[in-house]
Coordinates of C-alpha atoms and ligand atoms in Angstrom, one line a residue:
X1 CA -65.0 -40.5 -14.3
X2 CA -64.8 -44.1 -15.4
X3 CA -62.7 -46.3 -13.2
X4 CA -61.5 -49.7 -14.3
X5 CA -61.2 -52.6 -12.0
X6 CA -62.4 -53.0 -8.5
X7 CA -62.7 -50.3 -6.0
X8 CA -60.4 -50.9 -2.9
X9 CA -62.5 -50.3 0.2
X10 CA -59.9 -50.4 2.8
X11 CA -61.6 -48.4 5.6
X12 CA -62.1 -50.2 9.0
X13 CA -65.8 -50.8 8.4
X14 CA -68.1 -51.1 6.7
X15 CA -65.8 -53.9 5.4
X16 CA -66.0 -55.8 2.1
X17 CA -69.0 -58.1 1.8
X18 CA -68.1 -61.4 0.2
X19 CA -70.1 -62.7 -2.8
X20 CA -71.4 -65.6 -0.8
X21 CA -73.0 -63.2 1.6
X22 CA -74.4 -61.0 -1.2
X23 CA -75.9 -64.2 -2.9
X24 CA -77.5 -65.3 0.4
X25 CA -79.2 -61.8 0.9
X26 CA -80.4 -61.7 -2.7
X27 CA -83.5 -63.9 -1.9
X28 CA -87.3 -63.2 -1.8
X29 CA -88.6 -61.7 1.3
X30 CA -90.2 -64.3 3.5
X31 CA -93.1 -64.2 6.0
X32 CA -91.4 -63.4 9.3
X33 CA -94.4 -64.9 11.1
X34 CA -94.6 -68.0 8.9
X35 CA -93.5 -71.6 9.9
X36 CA -90.2 -71.4 7.9
X37 CA -88.8 -68.3 9.5
X38 CA -88.3 -69.8 12.9
X39 CA -85.4 -71.8 11.7
X40 CA -83.7 -68.8 10.2
X41 CA -84.1 -66.7 13.4
X42 CA -83.0 -69.6 15.6
X43 CA -80.0 -70.4 13.5
X44 CA -79.0 -66.7 13.6
X45 CA -79.3 -66.4 17.4
X46 CA -77.5 -69.7 18.2
X47 CA -74.8 -69.0 15.7
X48 CA -74.2 -65.5 17.2
X49 CA -73.8 -67.2 20.6
X50 CA -70.9 -69.3 19.2
X51 CA -69.3 -66.2 17.8
X52 CA -69.6 -64.3 21.1
X53 CA -68.4 -67.5 22.8
X54 CA -71.4 -67.5 25.3
X55 CA -74.2 -69.9 26.3
X56 CA -76.1 -66.9 27.6
X57 CA -78.6 -64.6 25.9
X58 CA -78.0 -62.9 22.6
X59 CA -80.4 -60.4 20.9
X60 CA -80.4 -59.1 17.4
X61 CA -81.7 -55.5 16.5
X62 CA -82.3 -54.1 13.0
X63 CA -80.1 -51.2 13.8
X64 CA -76.6 -49.8 13.5
X65 CA -74.1 -50.5 16.3
X66 CA -75.2 -47.2 18.1
X67 CA -78.7 -48.9 18.6
X68 CA -77.0 -51.7 20.6
X69 CA -75.0 -49.2 22.6
X70 CA -78.1 -47.5 23.7
X71 CA -79.9 -51.0 24.4
X72 CA -77.1 -52.0 26.6
X73 CA -77.5 -49.0 28.8
X74 CA -81.3 -48.6 28.9
X75 CA -82.0 -52.1 29.7
X76 CA -79.6 -52.3 32.7
X77 CA -79.5 -48.8 34.3
X78 CA -81.6 -46.1 36.0
X79 CA -81.7 -42.3 35.6
X80 CA -78.7 -40.7 37.3
X81 CA -76.7 -43.9 37.6
X82 CA -73.0 -43.4 37.4
X83 CA -71.0 -45.4 34.7
X84 CA -67.3 -45.4 34.5
X85 CA -66.1 -45.1 30.9
X86 CA -62.5 -44.8 29.4
X87 CA -61.5 -42.4 26.7
X88 CA -59.8 -44.7 24.2
X89 CA -60.8 -42.6 21.3
X90 CA -63.7 -41.2 19.2
X91 CA -66.1 -44.2 19.6
X92 CA -65.6 -44.2 23.5
X93 CA -66.4 -40.6 23.4
X94 CA -69.6 -41.0 21.4
X95 CA -70.7 -43.8 23.7
X96 CA -70.2 -41.5 26.6
X97 CA -72.2 -38.7 24.9
X98 CA -74.9 -41.2 24.3
X99 CA -74.9 -42.2 28.0
X100 CA -75.2 -38.5 29.0
X101 CA -78.0 -37.8 26.7
X102 CA -80.2 -40.6 28.2
X103 CA -79.8 -39.4 31.7
X104 CA -76.8 -41.3 33.0
X105 CA -73.8 -39.7 34.8
X106 CA -70.8 -40.9 32.9
X107 CA -67.4 -40.5 34.5
X108 CA -64.6 -40.5 31.8
X109 CA -61.1 -41.6 32.6
X110 CA -59.1 -39.4 30.2
X111 CA -56.9 -41.1 27.7
X112 CA -54.4 -40.0 25.0
X113 CA -56.0 -42.0 22.2
X114 CA -52.9 -44.0 21.8
X115 CA -53.7 -47.2 23.6
X116 CA -56.5 -49.3 25.1
X117 CA -58.3 -48.9 28.5
X118 CA -55.9 -49.0 31.5
X119 CA -57.0 -51.7 34.0
X120 CA -54.9 -50.0 36.8
X121 CA -56.8 -46.7 36.4
X122 CA -60.1 -48.5 36.5
X123 CA -59.3 -50.5 39.5
X124 CA -58.1 -47.4 41.4
X125 CA -61.3 -45.6 40.7
X126 CA -63.4 -48.6 41.6
X127 CA -61.6 -49.0 44.8
X128 CA -62.3 -45.5 45.8
X129 CA -66.0 -46.0 45.0
X130 CA -66.7 -47.5 48.4
X131 CA -70.5 -46.9 48.3
X132 CA -70.7 -48.6 44.9
X133 CA -72.3 -45.7 43.2
X134 CA -70.7 -46.8 39.9
X135 CA -73.1 -49.2 38.2
X136 CA -71.3 -50.2 35.2
X137 CA -67.8 -50.1 33.6
X138 CA -67.9 -49.5 29.8
X139 CA -64.9 -50.1 27.5
X140 CA -64.3 -50.3 23.8
X141 CA -62.7 -53.6 22.8
X142 CA -61.3 -52.5 19.5
X143 CA -61.1 -48.6 19.3
X144 CA -61.7 -48.2 15.6
X145 CA -60.6 -44.6 15.5
X146 CA -57.2 -45.3 16.8
X147 CA -56.3 -49.0 16.1
X148 CA -56.0 -49.8 19.8
X149 CA -57.3 -52.8 21.5
X150 CA -58.4 -53.1 25.2
X151 CA -57.4 -56.3 27.0
X152 CA -60.8 -57.2 28.2
X153 CA -59.7 -60.0 30.5
X154 CA -57.5 -57.5 32.5
X155 CA -60.5 -55.1 32.9
X156 CA -62.5 -57.9 34.4
X157 CA -59.6 -58.7 36.7
X158 CA -59.5 -55.1 37.8
X159 CA -63.1 -55.0 38.7
X160 CA -62.7 -58.3 40.6
X161 CA -59.6 -57.1 42.5
X162 CA -61.5 -54.0 43.5
X163 CA -64.3 -56.3 44.7
X164 CA -66.7 -54.1 42.9
X165 CA -70.2 -55.2 41.7
X166 CA -70.3 -53.0 38.6
X167 CA -71.5 -54.6 35.3
X168 CA -68.8 -54.9 32.6
X169 CA -70.0 -53.6 29.3
X170 CA -67.8 -54.1 26.2
X171 CA -68.2 -52.5 22.8
X172 CA -66.8 -55.1 20.3
X173 CA -68.5 -53.7 17.3
X174 CA -65.3 -53.8 15.3
X175 CA -63.5 -56.5 17.3
X176 CA -66.0 -59.4 17.1
X177 CA -65.1 -62.1 14.5
X178 CA -61.7 -60.4 13.8
X179 CA -59.9 -60.6 17.1
X180 CA -60.6 -63.0 20.0
X181 CA -63.6 -62.3 22.2
X182 CA -64.7 -64.6 25.0
X183 CA -68.0 -63.3 26.6
X184 CA -68.4 -66.1 29.2
X185 CA -64.8 -66.7 30.0
X186 CA -64.0 -63.1 30.4
X187 CA -67.1 -62.5 32.6
X188 CA -68.5 -59.7 30.4
X189 CA -72.0 -58.7 31.3
X190 CA -73.2 -56.9 28.2
X191 CA -71.4 -57.0 24.7
X192 CA -72.3 -54.8 21.9
X193 CA -71.6 -55.6 18.2
X194 CA -72.6 -54.7 14.7
X195 CA -72.9 -56.4 11.3
X196 CA -70.5 -54.3 9.1
X197 CA -67.1 -55.0 10.4
X198 CA -65.7 -58.4 11.2
X199 CA -69.0 -60.1 10.4
X200 CA -68.5 -59.0 6.7
X201 CA -72.2 -58.0 6.3
X202 CA -73.6 -54.7 5.1
X203 CA -74.6 -52.2 8.0
X204 CA -77.9 -52.8 9.5
X205 CA -77.8 -55.4 12.2
X206 CA -76.6 -55.0 15.8
X207 CA -76.2 -57.3 18.8
X208 CA -76.2 -57.6 22.4
X209 CA -74.8 -60.6 24.4
X210 CA -76.3 -60.5 27.9
X211 CA -75.2 -62.3 31.1
X212 CA -77.5 -63.7 33.8
X213 CA -76.2 -60.7 36.0
X214 CA -77.3 -58.2 33.3
X215 CA -80.7 -60.0 33.0
X216 CA -81.1 -59.5 36.8
X217 CA -80.1 -55.8 36.6
X218 CA -82.7 -55.3 33.8
X219 CA -85.5 -56.3 36.2
X220 CA -84.7 -53.3 38.4
X221 CA -83.5 -50.8 35.7
X222 CA -85.7 -47.7 35.5
X223 CA -84.5 -46.0 32.1
X224 CA -87.4 -46.0 29.7
X225 CA -87.2 -48.4 26.9
X226 CA -89.5 -49.9 24.3
X227 CA -87.8 -50.8 20.9
X228 CA -84.7 -51.8 22.8
X229 CA -86.3 -53.9 25.5
X230 CA -84.6 -57.1 25.9
X231 CA -87.5 -58.7 27.7
X232 CA -89.7 -58.3 24.8
X233 CA -87.2 -60.3 22.7
X234 CA -87.0 -63.2 25.0
X235 CA -90.3 -65.1 24.4
X236 CA -90.5 -64.7 20.6
X237 CA -86.7 -65.4 20.4
X238 CA -87.1 -68.8 22.0
X239 CA -88.8 -70.1 18.7
X240 CA -86.6 -68.0 16.4
X241 CA -89.1 -65.1 16.1
X242 CA -89.0 -61.5 16.9
X243 CA -91.4 -58.9 18.5
X244 CA -91.3 -56.7 15.4
X245 CA -90.3 -57.2 11.8
X246 CA -86.7 -58.3 11.8
X247 CA -84.3 -57.4 8.9
X248 CA -85.1 -60.8 7.3
X249 CA -82.7 -60.6 4.4
X250 CA -79.9 -59.4 6.6
X251 CA -80.5 -62.5 8.7
X252 CA -80.0 -64.7 5.6
X253 CA -76.7 -63.0 5.2
X254 CA -75.8 -63.4 8.9
X255 CA -76.4 -67.0 8.7
X256 CA -74.0 -67.3 5.7
X257 CA -71.4 -65.2 7.5
X258 CA -71.5 -67.4 10.6
X259 CA -71.2 -70.5 8.3
X260 CA -68.1 -68.9 6.7
X261 CA -66.6 -68.1 10.0
X262 CA -67.1 -71.7 11.3
X263 CA -65.8 -73.1 8.1
X264 CA -62.5 -71.2 8.5
X265 CA -62.6 -71.7 12.3
X266 CA -62.6 -68.6 14.6
X267 CA -59.1 -69.2 15.8
X268 CA -57.9 -69.3 12.2
X269 CA -59.8 -66.1 11.5
X270 CA -58.0 -64.4 14.5
X271 CA -54.6 -65.8 13.3
X272 CA -55.3 -64.4 9.8
X273 CA -55.9 -61.0 11.2
X274 CA -52.9 -61.2 13.4
X275 CA -50.8 -61.8 10.2
X276 CA -52.2 -58.7 8.6
X277 CA -51.7 -56.6 11.6
X278 CA -48.1 -57.6 12.0
X279 CA -47.3 -57.1 8.3
X280 CA -49.0 -53.8 8.1
X281 CA -47.2 -52.5 11.2
X282 CA -43.8 -53.6 9.8
X283 CA -44.6 -51.7 6.6
X284 CA -45.4 -48.5 8.4
X285 CA -42.3 -48.8 10.6
X286 CA -40.3 -49.4 7.5
X287 CA -41.7 -46.2 5.9
X288 CA -40.5 -44.4 9.0
X289 CA -43.9 -43.3 9.9
X290 CA -45.4 -43.5 13.4
X291 CA -48.3 -45.9 14.4
X292 CA -50.9 -44.1 16.4
X293 CA -51.2 -46.9 19.0
X294 CA -48.0 -46.5 21.2
X295 CA -48.4 -49.5 23.3
X296 CA -47.5 -52.8 21.6
X297 CA -49.6 -54.8 24.0
X298 CA -52.7 -52.9 22.5
X299 CA -51.9 -53.1 18.9
X300 CA -55.1 -53.8 17.0
X301 CA -55.1 -56.5 14.3
X302 CA -58.2 -55.1 12.7
X303 CA -56.8 -51.8 11.5
X304 CA -53.5 -49.7 11.6
X305 CA -53.8 -46.0 12.2
X306 CA -50.8 -44.0 10.8
X307 CA -49.8 -40.6 11.9
X308 CA -48.4 -38.3 9.0
X309 CA -45.4 -36.1 9.7
X310 CA -46.1 -32.5 10.7
X311 CA -47.2 -30.2 7.9
X312 CA -48.7 -33.1 5.9
X313 CA -52.4 -33.5 5.6
X314 CA -53.8 -37.0 6.0
X315 CA -56.9 -36.1 4.2
X316 CA -54.9 -34.8 1.2
X317 CA -53.1 -38.0 1.2
X318 CA -56.2 -40.1 1.3
X319 CA -57.6 -38.0 -1.5
X320 CA -54.5 -38.9 -3.6
X321 CA -54.9 -42.6 -3.1
X322 CA -58.5 -42.3 -4.0
X323 CA -58.0 -40.3 -7.2
X324 CA -54.9 -42.3 -8.4
X325 CA -55.7 -45.9 -7.2
X326 CA -59.5 -45.9 -6.5
X327 CA -58.8 -46.9 -2.9
X328 CA -60.6 -45.6 0.2
X329 CA -58.6 -45.3 3.4
X330 CA -60.1 -44.5 6.7
X331 CA -59.9 -40.8 7.8
X332 CA -58.9 -39.4 11.1
X333 CA -61.8 -38.7 13.4
X334 CA -62.3 -35.7 15.7
X335 CA -59.1 -35.2 17.8
X336 CA -56.9 -36.8 15.2
X337 CA -58.7 -35.5 12.0
X338 CA -56.4 -34.8 9.2
X339 CA -53.5 -36.1 11.3
X340 CA -53.9 -39.8 10.8
X341 CA -55.2 -42.2 8.1
X342 CA -56.4 -45.7 8.9
X343 CA -55.7 -48.9 7.0
X344 CA -58.5 -51.4 7.5
X345 CA -57.4 -55.1 7.3
X346 CA -60.5 -56.9 8.6
X347 CA -63.2 -59.2 7.5
X348 CA -63.2 -60.8 4.1
X349 CA -59.6 -60.0 3.5
X350 CA -56.5 -61.9 2.2
X351 CA -52.8 -61.5 1.7
X352 CA -53.0 -60.0 -1.7
X353 CA -55.6 -57.5 -0.6
X354 CA -53.3 -56.4 2.0
X355 CA -50.4 -56.2 -0.5
X356 CA -52.5 -54.2 -2.9
X357 CA -53.5 -51.9 -0.1
X358 CA -50.0 -51.2 1.2
X359 CA -48.7 -50.8 -2.4
X360 CA -51.4 -48.1 -2.8
X361 CA -50.3 -46.4 0.4
X362 CA -46.6 -46.4 -0.6
X363 CA -47.3 -45.1 -4.0
X364 CA -49.6 -42.5 -2.5
X365 CA -46.9 -41.4 -0.1
X366 CA -44.5 -40.8 -2.9
X367 CA -47.1 -38.9 -5.1
X368 CA -48.2 -36.7 -2.1
X369 CA -44.6 -35.9 -1.3
X370 CA -44.8 -37.2 2.2
X371 CA -41.2 -38.1 3.4
X372 CA -40.8 -41.7 3.9
X373 CA -38.5 -44.6 3.3
X374 CA -39.1 -47.0 0.5
X375 CA -39.5 -50.8 1.0
X376 CA -42.4 -51.0 3.4
X377 CA -44.3 -53.1 0.9
X378 CA -41.2 -55.5 0.5
X379 CA -41.0 -56.0 4.3
X380 CA -44.8 -56.6 4.5
X381 CA -44.3 -59.4 1.8
X382 CA -41.4 -60.8 3.8
X383 CA -43.5 -60.8 7.0
X384 CA -46.4 -62.6 5.1
X385 CA -44.3 -65.2 3.4
X386 CA -42.4 -66.0 6.6
X387 CA -45.6 -66.5 8.6
X388 CA -47.1 -68.5 5.8
X389 CA -44.1 -70.8 5.8
X390 CA -44.2 -71.1 9.5
X391 CA -47.9 -72.0 9.5
X392 CA -47.3 -74.6 6.8
X393 CA -44.5 -76.2 8.7
X394 CA -46.7 -76.3 11.9
X395 CA -49.5 -78.0 10.0
X396 CA -47.2 -80.8 8.7
Ligands
PLP401 C1 -68.3 -48.7 13.8 C2 -68.2 -48.6 15.4 C3 -69.2 -47.9 16.1 C4 -70.5 -47.3 15.4 O1 -71.3 -48.3 14.9 P1 -72.5 -47.7 14.0 O2 -72.9 -49.1 13.3 O3 -71.9 -46.8 13.1 O4 -73.5 -47.2 14.8 C5 -69.1 -47.9 17.5 N1 -68.0 -48.4 18.1 C6 -67.0 -49.0 17.4 C7 -65.9 -49.5 18.1 C8 -67.1 -49.0 16.0 O5 -66.0 -49.6 15.3

């Protein structure tokens, strides 16, 4: 059926790709071994170091985020190693399954999918591991299935208070470039990210940031690896080249994305997402609906997951917003399937896109017969105008 106007893609990744990035990708393929390519590769690698806030190693894989998850584990660990993971939601669960399938022994701290990882539980478990059998602690920074954020600095503190030598691995696939991430300052050992969320690119690139401690662990790690081998990247990367064909056109796009992030300024990018998160949450509360994340300290500014009242199908509601308003909202995954829908407010996104999205949600609630209070959109407008006025006053 013909649809007029622009499709509203408001899922929490893949996010909308700005025209500037589409134009940058739309170039002839180049010789990835030729003299001009080194600059492209070098710019991408150094640019990503700035985004991760690290001066240590960064590698780029032509792969989805899942590839960089696997790379983090196979480069640093050996068969049968114990890893401590935390059940924040669907993505933490998938990472655990991956760990198991490559011969690790993950220990999963159970969570209720309504908050980030609990540093107290992690510290307690590490303290009881007196023989240091646990080789890595793995957490998800922004759990995209629930809209919960883990306070990474607190996890670092928990590991240090326990006096435990485990590596700290953080999946920031949907956090990076939307909410603050400080690889060096937070003492992260391996970070994992992907191109299609805060980085505003199409899916297809993934990243590891790697600490000196993780590089040392890689020297002893016995899990088999070839495509994911960090060491094979090191030599060619020094001059901006890769051991196999990189995703050349995606790297043009990545360099444009990094330029856009630096033009806006990373701190401004984070502040922008914070405004969206706050306004979206105020709208949800006004509707009288429940936010899936129950811990305000862990609210995500990347997306908001909303629980529908008992007896109402979130998937039927999403179907309504798609049919009536040509808007895609995120679905509930596994445990919360059909119970929640997710509003993505990340990446190449502005106030009016948020208002359009929230309007679509409020109209959709009405059409679907979901009990709610009116006025969420109005409250979100007030929130955005108040914070815009405050920001303008601060800038004067
Ligand atoms: C999107 C996402 C993934 C999966 O990444 P793919 O690119 O689909 O492999 C993993 N973890 C988190 C937190 C994500 O948001």
